[in-house]
DNA sequence: ACTTGCTGATAGTAACACTATCGATAGTTT
DNA sequence: AAACTATCGATAGTGTTACTATCAGCAAGT
């Protein structure tokens, strides 16, 4: 398979594909002759994965590289790959830094309440703690009930995540699904949350909004 | 209050603050004299909000401007502001585009199953549908159980979101909390999900290495 | 013979989010 | 009064990111 076919089947230009090769996001093909390199299905698959992480997951090239590096070193246990993937993602999206100790403590307490066994190195602590910081910065202190509902939801999601992983047919793809599921799952829950929010709003305030005709309004 | 004090209290440099003023992210202060402009608490608050959206929410300056624009036009009902805020946030992090009809249909069916009343214009449809697309692109077709768990979690979160909104003390800040809660809530749930994932992994695969002999496993 | 497409390599680009510097001005200290 | 410090708006510059354009050299197909 030539680069043009990889390009055609993935939607990225040949030039961009070369860029990914240079950056080490995609493994190089087999050189056959002085101006030919052969690519195969694994390259197509990899490019699609890269695009999914970048487009849907919103990762940068550098973050993507990190994540893929943990994927490629797949001689690890499930737990270790998860840990590595989470660390690689860690920074992804939000900026770096550590949440205030106060917020970290609150997340830790929440975690304990829900009986979660976690390690302090889990980047989720910082991500959650910084979100909490941001809430309080703008003058909103989340209630215990609020956090509790979020934690319950997180537990539900995590159970579904692990169930999907363990029922996977091809074990060699588990690590890939784990990594990509972490990123894409965030997007999925964000979208569903928007939908659920609209429904809740409609239920709490039934009169003004849903009554007046939305279809023929335009 | 001079610009230097706003700078000191928010952590952004005076130069950056001027940039935000230029870009229309912050309302201008009151000019008092040819080289003095007076700022107040509303400016401090606004800058903090901007930083929360950019840093924790990962929004671009342009996206932030859009979101703030809907906030400033606060003569709307709760439902309308939600709708406007969600549109302004749109993809929020990921790139634009529409999910495949197939995926959109699946999300719609899921929404119906859960008894959600939503409109087709809700950007959550596209966000969720594109996440679904990305899953199938890399060869993973989410099961109904998987999606169902995600939807249940989304419903839980949305109820907590709305409860937090309606118990707000100062009604004039409801719109602000709604907007910022949409962005920060995504980060919060992402962090908690990571923690819950680690716990689930530990439960399913009692580990040999990551344990530091804390408490007994079940 | 000639068009077409591929190769790796290098240089360039557009967007983004600031950041540095400017001359003019004004209050504050010495 | 002179010196110093801080502000003003404006403009130009910076570093990063994610590509993208162009190139000379080479080889297979028509």
Tab-separated table of C-alpha atoms (C1' of nucleotides) in Angstrom:
chain	number	residue	atom	x	y	z
A	1	UNK	CA	0.000	0.000	0.000
A	2	UNK	CA	1.373	3.357	-0.999
A	3	UNK	CA	1.107	6.498	1.030
A	4	UNK	CA	-1.598	7.822	-1.265
A	5	UNK	CA	-3.865	4.925	-0.377
A	6	UNK	CA	-3.313	5.426	3.332
A	7	UNK	CA	-4.160	9.044	2.695
A	8	UNK	CA	-7.312	8.152	0.787
A	9	UNK	CA	-8.525	5.708	3.399
A	10	UNK	CA	-7.877	7.899	6.423
A	11	UNK	CA	-8.668	11.325	5.077
A	12	UNK	CA	-5.340	12.866	6.029
A	13	UNK	CA	-3.152	14.214	3.242
A	14	UNK	CA	0.033	12.415	2.296
A	15	UNK	CA	2.013	15.419	3.471
A	16	UNK	CA	0.399	15.325	6.875
A	17	UNK	CA	0.987	11.593	7.050
A	18	UNK	CA	4.682	12.244	6.454
A	19	UNK	CA	4.562	14.764	9.254
A	20	UNK	CA	3.110	12.140	11.578
A	21	UNK	CA	5.846	9.743	10.515
A	22	UNK	CA	8.471	12.365	11.276
A	23	UNK	CA	6.941	13.048	14.664
A	24	UNK	CA	6.887	9.382	15.491
A	25	UNK	CA	3.106	9.162	15.830
A	26	UNK	CA	3.009	6.468	13.179
A	27	UNK	CA	5.562	3.698	12.694
A	28	UNK	CA	7.490	3.880	9.446
A	29	UNK	CA	6.673	1.582	6.543
A	30	UNK	CA	8.899	-0.870	4.822
A	31	UNK	CA	11.269	0.731	2.391
A	32	UNK	CA	11.088	-1.009	-0.987
A	33	UNK	CA	13.313	0.721	-3.472
A	34	UNK	CA	14.737	4.207	-3.422
A	35	UNK	CA	11.426	5.934	-3.870
A	36	UNK	CA	8.891	3.512	-2.525
A	37	UNK	CA	7.727	2.682	0.975
A	38	UNK	CA	5.071	0.092	1.691
A	39	UNK	CA	2.381	0.694	4.288
A	40	UNK	CA	-0.281	-1.696	5.531
A	41	UNK	CA	-3.452	-1.966	7.588
A	42	UNK	CA	-1.653	-1.237	10.825
A	43	UNK	CA	-0.726	2.164	9.454
A	44	UNK	CA	-4.274	2.931	8.427
A	45	UNK	CA	-5.494	1.898	11.835
A	46	UNK	CA	-2.877	3.952	13.578
A	47	UNK	CA	-3.630	7.100	11.618
A	48	UNK	CA	-7.317	6.733	12.419
A	49	UNK	CA	-6.452	6.353	16.072
A	50	UNK	CA	-4.289	9.472	15.934
A	51	UNK	CA	-7.087	11.447	14.336
A	52	UNK	CA	-9.587	10.231	16.928
A	53	UNK	CA	-7.321	11.325	19.763
A	54	UNK	CA	-6.615	14.703	18.184
A	55	UNK	CA	-10.022	15.585	16.770
A	56	UNK	CA	-12.459	14.084	19.213
A	57	UNK	CA	-10.224	13.933	22.245
A	58	UNK	CA	-8.713	17.348	21.632
A	59	UNK	CA	-5.188	16.172	22.380
A	60	UNK	CA	-2.131	17.947	21.046
A	61	UNK	CA	0.425	16.180	18.881
A	62	UNK	CA	2.794	15.998	21.837
A	63	UNK	CA	0.154	14.514	24.141
A	64	UNK	CA	-0.886	12.069	21.466
A	65	UNK	CA	2.717	10.964	21.130
A	66	UNK	CA	2.917	10.350	24.858
A	67	UNK	CA	-0.271	8.331	24.905
A	68	UNK	CA	0.771	6.247	21.924
A	69	UNK	CA	4.146	5.598	23.516
A	70	UNK	CA	2.467	3.889	26.465
A	71	UNK	CA	0.331	1.948	24.031
A	72	UNK	CA	3.338	0.698	22.116
A	73	UNK	CA	5.012	-0.535	25.262
A	74	UNK	CA	2.222	-3.025	25.780
A	75	UNK	CA	4.087	-5.562	27.832
A	76	UNK	CA	2.274	-4.230	30.851
A	77	UNK	CA	-0.606	-5.387	32.957
A	78	UNK	CA	-4.003	-3.819	32.548
A	79	UNK	CA	-3.586	-1.804	35.699
A	80	UNK	CA	-0.170	-0.550	34.655
A	81	UNK	CA	-1.243	0.447	31.206
A	82	UNK	CA	-4.161	2.329	32.691
A	83	UNK	CA	-1.858	4.107	35.025
A	84	UNK	CA	0.556	4.971	32.244
A	85	UNK	CA	-2.209	6.102	29.943
A	86	UNK	CA	-3.738	8.286	32.604
A	87	UNK	CA	-0.416	9.896	33.341
A	88	UNK	CA	0.161	10.535	29.681
A	89	UNK	CA	-3.299	12.032	29.358
A	90	UNK	CA	-3.041	13.836	32.674
A	91	UNK	CA	-2.208	17.231	31.360
A	92	UNK	CA	-4.324	16.778	28.277
A	93	UNK	CA	-6.782	19.569	27.722
A	94	UNK	CA	-6.405	21.568	30.886
A	95	UNK	CA	-3.190	23.310	31.746
A	96	UNK	CA	-0.742	21.877	34.175
A	97	UNK	CA	-0.275	22.562	37.825
A	98	UNK	CA	-1.534	21.162	41.062
A	99	UNK	CA	-4.815	21.848	42.745
A	100	UNK	CA	-4.805	23.541	46.116
A	101	UNK	CA	-4.262	21.112	48.994
A	102	UNK	CA	-7.686	22.037	50.314
A	103	UNK	CA	-9.340	20.893	47.110
A	104	UNK	CA	-7.203	17.800	46.895
A	105	UNK	CA	-8.246	16.889	50.417
A	106	UNK	CA	-11.872	17.270	49.529
A	107	UNK	CA	-11.495	15.003	46.511
A	108	UNK	CA	-9.604	12.495	48.643
A	109	UNK	CA	-12.389	12.533	51.229
A	110	UNK	CA	-14.956	12.035	48.489
A	111	UNK	CA	-12.969	9.152	47.130
A	112	UNK	CA	-12.760	7.552	50.560
A	113	UNK	CA	-16.486	7.988	51.135
A	114	UNK	CA	-17.164	6.053	47.988
A	115	UNK	CA	-14.800	3.342	49.048
A	116	UNK	CA	-12.426	3.916	46.192
A	117	UNK	CA	-8.959	2.544	46.451
A	118	UNK	CA	-6.781	4.992	44.610
A	119	UNK	CA	-3.203	6.160	44.681
A	120	UNK	CA	-2.172	9.740	45.284
A	121	UNK	CA	-0.346	9.742	41.960
A	122	UNK	CA	-3.560	9.362	40.005
A	123	UNK	CA	-3.767	12.459	37.801
A	124	UNK	CA	-7.514	12.471	38.351
A	125	UNK	CA	-6.825	14.043	41.728
A	126	UNK	CA	-5.295	17.092	40.138
A	127	UNK	CA	-7.838	17.360	37.383
A	128	UNK	CA	-10.741	17.172	39.824
A	129	UNK	CA	-9.042	19.368	42.404
A	130	UNK	CA	-8.351	22.076	39.860
A	131	UNK	CA	-11.953	21.992	38.706
A	132	UNK	CA	-12.971	22.432	42.324
A	133	UNK	CA	-10.522	25.313	42.659
A	134	UNK	CA	-12.005	26.992	39.629
A	135	UNK	CA	-15.496	26.667	41.054
A	136	UNK	CA	-14.492	28.330	44.287
A	137	UNK	CA	-12.486	30.996	42.480
A	138	UNK	CA	-15.627	32.262	40.869
A	139	UNK	CA	-17.500	32.085	44.139
A	140	UNK	CA	-19.311	28.793	43.915
A	141	UNK	CA	-18.595	26.214	46.582
A	142	UNK	CA	-19.939	22.859	45.449
A	143	UNK	CA	-22.070	21.179	48.092
A	144	UNK	CA	-21.393	17.695	49.376
A	145	UNK	CA	-24.523	16.468	47.631
A	146	UNK	CA	-23.285	17.918	44.368
A	147	UNK	CA	-19.923	16.216	44.624
A	148	UNK	CA	-21.533	13.021	45.772
A	149	UNK	CA	-23.753	12.879	42.717
A	150	UNK	CA	-20.742	13.450	40.484
A	151	UNK	CA	-18.786	10.716	42.229
A	152	UNK	CA	-21.664	8.258	41.890
A	153	UNK	CA	-21.893	9.063	38.206
A	154	UNK	CA	-18.149	8.583	37.842
A	155	UNK	CA	-18.409	5.177	39.498
A	156	UNK	CA	-21.184	4.150	37.115
A	157	UNK	CA	-19.115	5.198	34.128
A	158	UNK	CA	-15.987	3.482	35.370
A	159	UNK	CA	-17.859	0.215	35.853
A	160	UNK	CA	-19.143	0.420	32.295
A	161	UNK	CA	-15.630	1.223	31.079
A	162	UNK	CA	-14.121	-1.791	32.753
A	163	UNK	CA	-16.960	-4.059	31.668
A	164	UNK	CA	-16.408	-3.002	28.059
A	165	UNK	CA	-12.704	-3.674	28.416
A	166	UNK	CA	-12.986	-7.117	29.921
A	167	UNK	CA	-15.484	-8.365	27.348
A	168	UNK	CA	-13.218	-7.409	24.509
A	169	UNK	CA	-12.680	-10.203	22.030
A	170	UNK	CA	-9.155	-9.479	20.895
A	171	UNK	CA	-6.932	-9.099	23.929
A	172	UNK	CA	-4.184	-7.358	21.980
A	173	UNK	CA	-6.516	-4.431	21.430
A	174	UNK	CA	-7.448	-3.978	25.070
A	175	UNK	CA	-4.705	-1.467	25.720
A	176	UNK	CA	-5.743	0.535	22.681
A	177	UNK	CA	-9.369	0.588	23.731
A	178	UNK	CA	-8.377	1.582	27.217
A	179	UNK	CA	-6.417	4.571	26.030
A	180	UNK	CA	-8.883	5.681	23.445
A	181	UNK	CA	-11.829	4.959	25.729
A	182	UNK	CA	-10.419	7.266	28.337
A	183	UNK	CA	-10.259	10.113	25.865
A	184	UNK	CA	-13.421	9.441	23.893
A	185	UNK	CA	-15.433	8.561	26.978
A	186	UNK	CA	-14.847	12.087	28.248
A	187	UNK	CA	-16.349	13.465	25.068
A	188	UNK	CA	-19.239	11.027	25.183
A	189	UNK	CA	-20.220	11.867	28.723
A	190	UNK	CA	-19.893	15.582	27.980
A	191	UNK	CA	-22.334	15.281	25.097
A	192	UNK	CA	-24.822	13.185	27.016
A	193	UNK	CA	-24.614	15.568	29.936
A	194	UNK	CA	-25.700	18.418	27.672
A	195	UNK	CA	-28.698	16.421	26.561
A	196	UNK	CA	-29.628	15.449	30.094
A	197	UNK	CA	-29.250	19.056	31.180
A	198	UNK	CA	-31.740	20.186	28.607
A	199	UNK	CA	-34.206	17.583	29.772
A	200	UNK	CA	-33.796	18.540	33.418
A	201	UNK	CA	-34.224	22.185	32.580
A	202	UNK	CA	-37.391	21.413	30.665
A	203	UNK	CA	-38.732	19.396	33.561
A	204	UNK	CA	-38.036	22.035	36.156
A	205	UNK	CA	-39.266	24.922	34.051
A	206	UNK	CA	-41.892	23.400	31.817
A	207	UNK	CA	-43.852	26.443	30.755
A	208	UNK	CA	-42.008	29.111	28.825
A	209	UNK	CA	-39.453	27.230	26.925
A	210	UNK	CA	-40.809	24.029	25.491
A	211	UNK	CA	-44.263	25.348	24.746
A	212	UNK	CA	-43.540	27.943	22.143
A	213	UNK	CA	-43.006	26.384	18.792
A	214	UNK	CA	-39.426	25.608	17.977
A	215	UNK	CA	-39.885	24.034	14.596
A	216	UNK	CA	-41.834	26.693	12.752
A	217	UNK	CA	-40.119	29.532	14.563
A	218	UNK	CA	-37.443	29.889	11.970
B	1	UNK	CA	-8.918	50.367	41.470
B	2	UNK	CA	-6.030	50.602	39.066
B	3	UNK	CA	-5.087	47.982	36.563
B	4	UNK	CA	-2.133	46.927	38.689
B	5	UNK	CA	-4.447	45.948	41.519
B	6	UNK	CA	-6.667	43.939	39.216
B	7	UNK	CA	-3.485	42.300	38.014
B	8	UNK	CA	-2.323	41.563	41.549
B	9	UNK	CA	-5.657	40.121	42.610
B	10	UNK	CA	-6.200	37.927	39.583
B	11	UNK	CA	-2.694	36.828	38.762
B	12	UNK	CA	-2.777	37.983	35.174
B	13	UNK	CA	-0.294	40.654	34.124
B	14	UNK	CA	-1.490	44.153	33.370
B	15	UNK	CA	-0.422	43.655	29.764
B	16	UNK	CA	-2.523	40.548	29.430
B	17	UNK	CA	-5.415	42.327	31.063
B	18	UNK	CA	-5.152	45.018	28.412
B	19	UNK	CA	-5.191	42.279	25.805
B	20	UNK	CA	-8.413	40.915	27.272
B	21	UNK	CA	-9.876	44.413	27.212
B	22	UNK	CA	-8.915	44.773	23.571
B	23	UNK	CA	-10.439	41.419	22.738
B	24	UNK	CA	-13.658	42.332	24.501
B	25	UNK	CA	-13.432	39.568	27.088
B	26	UNK	CA	-13.561	42.132	29.874
B	27	UNK	CA	-15.651	45.312	29.899
B	28	UNK	CA	-13.648	48.514	29.901
B	29	UNK	CA	-13.208	50.543	33.055
B	30	UNK	CA	-14.151	54.115	33.668
B	31	UNK	CA	-11.719	56.575	32.218
B	32	UNK	CA	-10.654	59.143	34.824
B	33	UNK	CA	-8.041	61.446	33.401
B	34	UNK	CA	-5.784	60.994	30.424
B	35	UNK	CA	-3.737	58.229	31.982
B	36	UNK	CA	-6.053	56.668	34.503
B	37	UNK	CA	-8.844	54.143	34.184
B	38	UNK	CA	-10.789	52.889	37.184
B	39	UNK	CA	-11.655	49.240	37.540
B	40	UNK	CA	-13.767	47.549	40.199
B	41	UNK	CA	-14.818	44.205	41.644
B	42	UNK	CA	-16.758	43.273	38.532
B	43	UNK	CA	-13.540	43.412	36.554
B	44	UNK	CA	-11.701	41.207	39.026
B	45	UNK	CA	-14.536	38.732	38.977
B	46	UNK	CA	-14.669	38.738	35.216
B	47	UNK	CA	-10.968	38.128	34.796
B	48	UNK	CA	-11.159	35.199	37.206
B	49	UNK	CA	-14.032	33.801	35.198
B	50	UNK	CA	-12.057	34.179	31.986
B	51	UNK	CA	-9.088	32.370	33.486
B	52	UNK	CA	-11.301	29.554	34.754
B	53	UNK	CA	-12.796	29.052	31.314
B	54	UNK	CA	-9.423	29.165	29.572
B	55	UNK	CA	-7.259	27.234	32.020
B	56	UNK	CA	-9.562	24.670	33.490
B	57	UNK	CA	-12.111	24.521	30.710
B	58	UNK	CA	-9.502	24.596	27.973
B	59	UNK	CA	-11.453	27.110	25.892
B	60	UNK	CA	-9.786	29.350	23.346
B	61	UNK	CA	-10.014	33.126	23.575
B	62	UNK	CA	-12.543	33.112	20.745
B	63	UNK	CA	-14.722	30.470	22.413
B	64	UNK	CA	-14.501	32.299	25.711
B	65	UNK	CA	-15.668	35.463	24.008
B	66	UNK	CA	-18.674	33.649	22.573
B	67	UNK	CA	-19.621	32.165	25.915
B	68	UNK	CA	-19.263	35.475	27.714
B	69	UNK	CA	-21.372	37.176	25.079
B	70	UNK	CA	-24.323	34.943	25.946
B	71	UNK	CA	-23.680	35.618	29.605
B	72	UNK	CA	-23.799	39.362	29.071
B	73	UNK	CA	-27.113	39.149	27.275
B	74	UNK	CA	-28.731	37.872	30.444
B	75	UNK	CA	-32.265	38.957	29.780
B	76	UNK	CA	-33.088	35.360	29.013
B	77	UNK	CA	-34.837	32.571	30.813
B	78	UNK	CA	-32.849	29.804	32.411
B	79	UNK	CA	-33.598	27.422	29.606
B	80	UNK	CA	-32.664	29.924	26.942
B	81	UNK	CA	-29.416	30.856	28.567
B	82	UNK	CA	-28.580	27.178	28.855
B	83	UNK	CA	-29.304	26.708	25.205
B	84	UNK	CA	-27.267	29.740	24.237
B	85	UNK	CA	-24.395	28.723	26.466
B	86	UNK	CA	-24.349	25.224	25.084
B	87	UNK	CA	-24.321	26.520	21.546
B	88	UNK	CA	-21.523	28.891	22.369
B	89	UNK	CA	-19.573	26.093	23.964
B	90	UNK	CA	-20.502	23.809	21.126
B	91	UNK	CA	-17.780	21.293	20.789
B	92	UNK	CA	-15.642	22.920	23.423
B	93	UNK	CA	-12.194	21.523	22.852
B	94	UNK	CA	-12.800	19.213	19.936
B	95	UNK	CA	-13.087	20.411	16.384
B	96	UNK	CA	-16.325	21.046	14.593
B	97	UNK	CA	-18.388	18.891	12.295
B	98	UNK	CA	-21.424	16.705	12.469
B	99	UNK	CA	-21.600	13.111	13.575
B	100	UNK	CA	-22.728	10.462	11.129
B	101	UNK	CA	-26.517	10.114	10.949
B	102	UNK	CA	-26.174	6.551	12.178
B	103	UNK	CA	-24.497	7.693	15.356
B	104	UNK	CA	-26.898	10.569	15.797
B	105	UNK	CA	-29.779	8.117	15.539
B	106	UNK	CA	-28.265	5.917	18.188
B	107	UNK	CA	-27.864	8.854	20.549
B	108	UNK	CA	-31.421	9.922	19.806
B	109	UNK	CA	-32.686	6.434	20.596
B	110	UNK	CA	-30.720	6.422	23.826
B	111	UNK	CA	-32.158	9.779	24.730
B	112	UNK	CA	-35.682	8.539	24.064
B	113	UNK	CA	-35.117	5.405	26.126
B	114	UNK	CA	-34.211	7.539	29.073
B	115	UNK	CA	-37.278	9.657	28.590
B	116	UNK	CA	-35.309	12.773	27.826
B	117	UNK	CA	-37.048	15.638	26.170
B	118	UNK	CA	-34.453	17.259	23.990
B	119	UNK	CA	-34.289	19.278	20.812
B	120	UNK	CA	-32.334	18.218	17.757
B	121	UNK	CA	-30.391	21.484	17.911
B	122	UNK	CA	-28.755	20.516	21.177
B	123	UNK	CA	-25.021	20.443	20.460
B	124	UNK	CA	-24.740	17.475	22.785
B	125	UNK	CA	-26.071	15.358	19.952
B	126	UNK	CA	-23.090	16.144	17.785
B	127	UNK	CA	-20.571	15.850	20.558
B	128	UNK	CA	-21.885	12.445	21.616
B	129	UNK	CA	-22.388	11.254	18.060
B	130	UNK	CA	-18.849	12.139	17.087
B	131	UNK	CA	-17.500	10.340	20.108
B	132	UNK	CA	-19.487	7.329	18.995
B	133	UNK	CA	-18.108	7.721	15.478
B	134	UNK	CA	-14.588	7.786	16.810
B	135	UNK	CA	-15.199	4.615	18.786
B	136	UNK	CA	-16.404	2.766	15.720
B	137	UNK	CA	-13.626	4.209	13.570
B	138	UNK	CA	-11.098	2.429	15.713
B	139	UNK	CA	-13.156	-0.730	15.668
B	140	UNK	CA	-15.012	-0.596	18.930
B	141	UNK	CA	-18.794	-0.625	18.805
B	142	UNK	CA	-20.150	0.426	22.201
B	143	UNK	CA	-22.771	-1.987	23.523
B	144	UNK	CA	-26.228	-0.874	24.555
B	145	UNK	CA	-25.341	-1.568	28.167
B	146	UNK	CA	-22.299	0.640	27.858
B	147	UNK	CA	-24.254	3.549	26.439
B	148	UNK	CA	-27.014	3.015	28.950
B	149	UNK	CA	-24.621	3.304	31.858
B	150	UNK	CA	-23.218	6.498	30.396
B	151	UNK	CA	-26.684	7.939	29.920
B	152	UNK	CA	-27.671	7.097	33.491
B	153	UNK	CA	-24.536	8.770	34.748
B	154	UNK	CA	-25.291	11.820	32.601
B	155	UNK	CA	-28.777	12.017	34.084
B	156	UNK	CA	-27.360	11.877	37.605
B	157	UNK	CA	-24.940	14.669	36.841
B	158	UNK	CA	-27.544	16.825	35.162
B	159	UNK	CA	-29.862	16.528	38.171
B	160	UNK	CA	-27.028	17.640	40.446
B	161	UNK	CA	-26.249	20.508	38.062
B	162	UNK	CA	-29.803	21.776	38.084
B	163	UNK	CA	-30.154	21.339	41.843
B	164	UNK	CA	-27.021	23.422	42.356
B	165	UNK	CA	-28.396	26.081	40.048
B	166	UNK	CA	-31.802	26.388	41.611
B	167	UNK	CA	-30.484	26.629	45.157
B	168	UNK	CA	-28.268	29.531	44.249
B	169	UNK	CA	-28.642	32.476	46.605
B	170	UNK	CA	-27.969	35.322	44.234
B	171	UNK	CA	-30.160	34.929	41.160
B	172	UNK	CA	-28.094	37.329	39.079
B	173	UNK	CA	-25.234	34.872	39.206
B	174	UNK	CA	-27.229	31.891	38.023
B	175	UNK	CA	-26.366	32.430	34.381
B	176	UNK	CA	-22.695	32.704	35.244
B	177	UNK	CA	-22.738	29.505	37.259
B	178	UNK	CA	-24.588	27.748	34.484
B	179	UNK	CA	-22.000	28.644	31.906
B	180	UNK	CA	-19.029	27.959	34.072
B	181	UNK	CA	-20.605	24.848	35.525
B	182	UNK	CA	-20.997	23.395	32.084
B	183	UNK	CA	-17.309	23.814	31.390
B	184	UNK	CA	-15.905	23.007	34.810
B	185	UNK	CA	-18.293	20.129	35.377
B	186	UNK	CA	-16.784	18.402	32.363
B	187	UNK	CA	-13.357	18.655	33.959
B	188	UNK	CA	-14.661	17.524	37.326
B	189	UNK	CA	-16.329	14.414	35.993
B	190	UNK	CA	-13.258	13.600	33.915
B	191	UNK	CA	-11.072	13.688	36.994
B	192	UNK	CA	-13.423	11.642	39.131
B	193	UNK	CA	-13.789	9.134	36.323
B	194	UNK	CA	-10.047	8.555	36.364
B	195	UNK	CA	-10.149	7.882	40.081
B	196	UNK	CA	-13.105	5.537	39.782
B	197	UNK	CA	-11.384	3.729	36.929
B	198	UNK	CA	-8.373	3.049	39.050
B	199	UNK	CA	-10.560	1.644	41.781
B	200	UNK	CA	-12.474	-0.583	39.374
B	201	UNK	CA	-9.250	-1.831	37.856
B	202	UNK	CA	-7.904	-2.646	41.288
B	203	UNK	CA	-11.065	-4.525	42.180
B	204	UNK	CA	-11.145	-6.571	39.030
B	205	UNK	CA	-7.456	-7.279	38.920
B	206	UNK	CA	-6.125	-7.370	42.465
B	207	UNK	CA	-2.683	-6.067	41.891
B	208	UNK	CA	0.699	-7.325	42.807
B	209	UNK	CA	2.877	-4.291	42.404
B	210	UNK	CA	1.008	-1.051	42.962
B	211	UNK	CA	-0.087	-2.030	46.428
B	212	UNK	CA	1.833	-0.562	49.314
B	213	UNK	CA	0.272	-2.835	51.890
B	214	UNK	CA	-2.349	-0.394	53.012
B	215	UNK	CA	-5.582	-2.040	54.023
B	216	UNK	CA	-6.672	-5.561	53.292
B	217	UNK	CA	-8.397	-6.188	50.035
B	218	UNK	CA	-11.826	-7.806	50.152
C	1	DA	C1'	10.195	10.023	-24.208
C	2	DC	C1'	7.279	11.636	-21.063
C	3	DT	C1'	3.861	12.105	-17.659
C	4	DT	C1'	2.702	10.750	-13.106
C	5	DG	C1'	3.513	9.757	-8.528
C	6	DC	C1'	6.488	8.690	-4.935
C	7	DT	C1'	10.700	9.624	-1.739
C	8	DG	C1'	12.869	12.329	2.309
C	9	DA	C1'	14.096	16.915	3.533
C	10	DT	C1'	13.635	21.708	4.351
C	11	DA	C1'	11.389	25.910	4.575
C	12	DG	C1'	7.253	28.432	5.084
C	13	DT	C1'	2.554	29.584	6.933
C	14	DA	C1'	-1.533	30.830	9.614
C	15	DA	C1'	-3.530	30.928	13.899
C	16	DC	C1'	-3.095	31.583	18.755
C	17	DA	C1'	-2.113	33.736	23.186
C	18	DC	C1'	0.237	36.471	24.813
C	19	DT	C1'	4.416	39.959	25.715
C	20	DA	C1'	7.609	43.792	25.028
C	21	DT	C1'	8.177	48.328	24.046
C	22	DC	C1'	6.756	52.907	22.963
C	23	DG	C1'	5.868	58.045	23.731
C	24	DA	C1'	2.794	60.728	26.326
C	25	DT	C1'	1.121	61.790	30.675
C	26	DA	C1'	0.431	62.261	35.604
C	27	DG	C1'	0.947	61.674	40.419
C	28	DT	C1'	4.668	61.178	44.262
C	29	DT	C1'	8.815	61.645	46.451
C	30	DT	C1'	13.130	64.362	47.419
D	1	DA	C1'	11.787	71.852	40.582
D	2	DA	C1'	13.701	67.607	39.374
D	3	DA	C1'	13.582	62.776	39.536
D	4	DC	C1'	11.128	58.737	39.834
D	5	DT	C1'	7.396	55.659	39.333
D	6	DA	C1'	3.106	54.110	37.331
D	7	DT	C1'	-0.290	54.466	34.092
D	8	DC	C1'	-2.461	55.058	29.328
D	9	DG	C1'	-3.539	53.153	24.449
D	10	DA	C1'	-1.261	51.407	20.572
D	11	DT	C1'	1.705	48.660	17.802
D	12	DA	C1'	4.970	45.349	16.854
D	13	DG	C1'	7.183	41.163	18.142
D	14	DT	C1'	7.574	36.295	20.187
D	15	DG	C1'	7.210	31.359	20.803
D	16	DT	C1'	4.406	27.449	19.965
D	17	DT	C1'	1.526	24.487	17.310
D	18	DA	C1'	-0.047	21.856	13.427
D	19	DC	C1'	0.369	21.524	9.513
D	20	DT	C1'	1.553	22.744	4.220
D	21	DA	C1'	4.282	23.907	0.115
D	22	DT	C1'	8.065	23.132	-2.502
D	23	DC	C1'	12.047	20.765	-3.869
D	24	DA	C1'	15.402	17.577	-6.369
D	25	DG	C1'	15.929	12.868	-7.290
D	26	DC	C1'	14.103	8.586	-8.833
D	27	DA	C1'	11.277	4.971	-11.048
D	28	DA	C1'	7.164	2.757	-12.995
D	29	DG	C1'	3.597	3.042	-16.416
D	30	DT	C1'	1.845	4.645	-21.348
